[in-house]
mmCIF file of C-alpha atoms in Angstrom:
data_model
loop_
_atom_site.group_PDB
_atom_site.id
_atom_site.type_symbol
_atom_site.label_atom_id
_atom_site.label_comp_id
_atom_site.label_asym_id
_atom_site.label_seq_id
_atom_site.Cartn_x
_atom_site.Cartn_y
_atom_site.Cartn_z
ATOM 1 C CA PRO A 1 -0.218 -0.031 0.065
ATOM 2 C CA ARG A 2 1.206 3.213 -0.800
ATOM 3 C CA GLN A 3 1.494 6.504 1.564
ATOM 4 C CA PRO A 4 1.919 10.253 0.516
ATOM 5 C CA ALA A 5 5.614 11.415 2.359
ATOM 6 C CA LYS A 6 4.914 13.911 4.597
ATOM 7 C CA THR A 7 5.343 17.551 2.772
ATOM 8 C CA LEU A 8 6.989 20.511 3.737
ATOM 9 C CA TRP A 9 6.834 24.023 1.218
ATOM 10 C CA TYR A 10 7.962 27.678 1.257
ATOM 11 C CA ASP A 11 7.251 30.128 -1.256
ATOM 12 C CA ARG A 12 10.366 32.367 -2.968
ATOM 13 C CA PRO A 13 9.680 34.994 -5.469
ATOM 14 C CA ARG A 14 11.741 32.789 -8.011
ATOM 15 C CA TYR A 15 11.477 29.279 -6.836
ATOM 16 C CA VAL A 16 8.832 27.543 -5.131
ATOM 17 C CA HIS A 17 10.541 24.960 -2.552
ATOM 18 C CA LEU A 18 8.244 21.536 -1.864
ATOM 19 C CA GLU A 19 10.958 19.156 0.546
ATOM 20 C CA PHE A 20 9.138 15.557 1.177
ATOM 21 C CA CYS A 21 10.587 13.795 4.554
ATOM 22 C CA VAL A 22 11.709 10.245 3.837
ATOM 23 C CA GLU A 23 14.445 9.297 5.849
ATOM 24 C CA ASP A 24 16.741 6.542 3.506
ATOM 25 C CA SER A 25 15.021 6.751 0.697
ATOM 26 C CA THR A 26 15.807 4.468 -2.421
ATOM 27 C CA ASP A 27 13.801 4.434 -6.225
ATOM 28 C CA VAL A 28 12.837 8.446 -6.197
ATOM 29 C CA LYS A 29 11.659 9.540 -8.879
ATOM 30 C CA VAL A 30 10.532 13.279 -8.926
ATOM 31 C CA ALA A 31 8.989 14.264 -12.067
ATOM 32 C CA ILE A 32 7.932 18.043 -12.546
ATOM 33 C CA GLU A 33 6.042 19.516 -15.233
ATOM 34 C CA ASP A 34 4.071 22.661 -16.473
ATOM 35 C CA GLN A 35 1.824 22.574 -13.220
ATOM 36 C CA ARG A 36 1.821 18.613 -11.431
ATOM 37 C CA LEU A 37 5.097 17.256 -9.967
ATOM 38 C CA VAL A 38 4.622 13.671 -9.011
ATOM 39 C CA PHE A 39 7.348 12.210 -6.336
ATOM 40 C CA SER A 40 7.860 8.180 -5.610
ATOM 41 C CA CYS A 41 9.605 7.106 -3.736
ATOM 42 C CA LYS A 42 10.881 3.970 -0.881
ATOM 43 C CA ASN A 43 12.232 4.060 2.168
ATOM 44 C CA ALA A 44 14.223 1.408 4.783
ATOM 45 C CA ASP A 45 11.587 -0.753 5.158
ATOM 46 C CA GLY A 46 10.176 -1.314 1.398
ATOM 47 C CA VAL A 47 7.340 1.055 2.141
ATOM 48 C CA GLU A 48 5.531 2.718 -0.532
ATOM 49 C CA PHE A 49 5.409 6.825 -0.759
ATOM 50 C CA TYR A 50 3.933 8.608 -3.681
ATOM 51 C CA ASN A 51 2.407 12.458 -3.943
ATOM 52 C CA GLU A 52 1.051 13.529 -6.623
ATOM 53 C CA ILE A 53 -0.225 17.931 -6.238
ATOM 54 C CA ASN A 54 -1.534 20.273 -8.867
ATOM 55 C CA LEU A 55 0.360 23.170 -8.430
ATOM 56 C CA TYR A 56 -1.000 26.665 -7.758
ATOM 57 C CA ALA A 57 0.683 28.253 -10.775
ATOM 58 C CA ARG A 58 2.066 27.635 -13.465
ATOM 59 C CA VAL A 59 6.169 26.180 -12.741
ATOM 60 C CA ASN A 60 9.118 25.962 -15.677
ATOM 61 C CA SER A 61 9.735 22.445 -15.756
ATOM 62 C CA LYS A 62 13.275 22.740 -17.536
ATOM 63 C CA ASP A 63 14.669 25.349 -14.763
ATOM 64 C CA SER A 64 13.154 22.917 -11.542
ATOM 65 C CA ARG A 65 15.538 20.055 -9.243
ATOM 66 C CA GLU A 66 15.965 17.705 -6.855
ATOM 67 C CA LYS A 67 18.480 17.130 -4.352
ATOM 68 C CA ARG A 68 18.506 13.971 -1.757
ATOM 69 C CA SER A 69 19.832 13.275 1.583
ATOM 70 C CA ASP A 70 19.555 10.172 4.041
ATOM 71 C CA ARG A 71 16.268 12.819 5.945
ATOM 72 C CA SER A 72 14.064 13.691 3.229
ATOM 73 C CA ILE A 73 14.504 14.604 -1.174
ATOM 74 C CA THR A 74 13.909 18.536 -1.588
ATOM 75 C CA CYS A 75 12.911 19.761 -4.822
ATOM 76 C CA PHE A 76 13.288 23.346 -5.994
ATOM 77 C CA MET A 77 10.443 24.954 -8.504
ATOM 78 C CA ARG A 78 11.322 27.594 -11.365
ATOM 79 C CA LYS A 79 7.889 29.501 -10.890
ATOM 80 C CA TRP A 80 6.960 31.125 -14.271
ATOM 81 C CA LYS A 81 5.449 34.244 -12.860
ATOM 82 C CA GLU A 82 8.614 35.192 -10.541
ATOM 83 C CA LYS A 83 8.217 37.457 -7.323
ATOM 84 C CA VAL A 84 4.158 36.106 -7.004
ATOM 85 C CA ALA A 85 3.552 35.269 -3.532
ATOM 86 C CA TRP A 86 1.669 31.761 -4.013
ATOM 87 C CA PRO A 87 -0.698 31.824 -0.982
ATOM 88 C CA ARG A 88 -0.883 27.740 -1.468
ATOM 89 C CA ILE A 89 0.998 24.970 -3.306
ATOM 90 C CA THR A 90 -1.905 23.387 -4.349
ATOM 91 C CA LYS A 91 -4.098 24.368 -6.755
ATOM 92 C CA GLU A 92 -7.224 23.515 -4.993
ATOM 93 C CA ASN A 93 -8.282 25.343 -1.551
ATOM 94 C CA ILE A 94 -7.948 21.898 0.384
ATOM 95 C CA LYS A 95 -5.210 21.233 2.424
ATOM 96 C CA PRO A 96 -4.293 17.447 2.663
ATOM 97 C CA ALA A 97 -3.229 16.929 6.296
ATOM 98 C CA TRP A 98 0.141 15.489 4.408
ATOM 99 C CA LEU A 99 1.076 18.517 3.760
ATOM 100 C CA SER A 100 2.408 21.356 5.681
ATOM 101 C CA VAL A 101 4.150 24.990 5.844
ATOM 102 C CA ASP A 102 7.710 24.390 5.973
ATOM 103 C CA PHE A 103 7.595 28.324 9.078
ATOM 104 C CA ASP A 104 11.541 27.530 9.222
ATOM 105 C CA ASN A 105 11.899 28.545 6.250
ATOM 106 C CA TRP A 106 8.791 31.334 5.180
ATOM 107 C CA ARG A 107 10.044 34.762 5.953
ATOM 108 C CA ASP A 108 9.218 38.025 4.507
ATOM 109 C CA TRP A 109 10.812 38.234 0.537
ATOM 110 C CA GLU A 110 12.422 42.122 1.607
ATOM 111 C CA GLY A 111 16.209 41.099 0.323
ATOM 112 C CA ASP A 112 15.574 37.008 -0.186
ATOM 113 C CA GLU A 113 17.279 37.000 -3.547
ATOM 114 C CA GLU A 114 20.596 37.638 -2.386
ATOM 115 C CA VAL A 115 19.602 34.371 -0.236
ATOM 116 C CA GLU A 116 18.054 32.663 -2.837
ATOM 117 C CA ARG A 117 20.499 32.767 -5.315
ATOM 118 C CA ALA A 118 23.392 31.797 -3.603
ATOM 119 C CA MET A 119 20.730 29.084 -2.259
ATOM 120 C CA VAL A 120 20.292 28.091 -5.646
ATOM 121 C CA GLU A 121 23.863 27.722 -7.019
ATOM 122 C CA GLN A 122 24.714 25.514 -4.004
ATOM 123 C CA TYR A 123 21.982 23.034 -4.985
ATOM 124 C CA ALA A 124 23.627 23.868 -8.376
ATOM 125 C CA GLU A 125 27.127 21.739 -7.093
ATOM 126 C CA VAL A 126 25.179 19.125 -5.470
#
């Protein structure tokens, strides 16, 4: 039986960030389309995780990346319309139980672009 992974998200001027919280993931698949993200993986116990998110707005699937660590898989997707805030990550105005805002990373955008650029460059080097 598949189950959704606990997911954290936050908004930035240029990118939307998503973190799928699965430890020791294997068989990770991330498909980023213009308005949809599909994620799947297994954990060390062989449990299958699957999340499908119809995105609030369009993203540039070609300028989107993911990075796996022992604790989670992080994705960031380039917004089609930059500097437009996303009030939520889902197209539908519903909040799935597995989805939460990442308040540790959620902050005002003022002067945030430098921080964001540095972060994205750091990912790009991985």
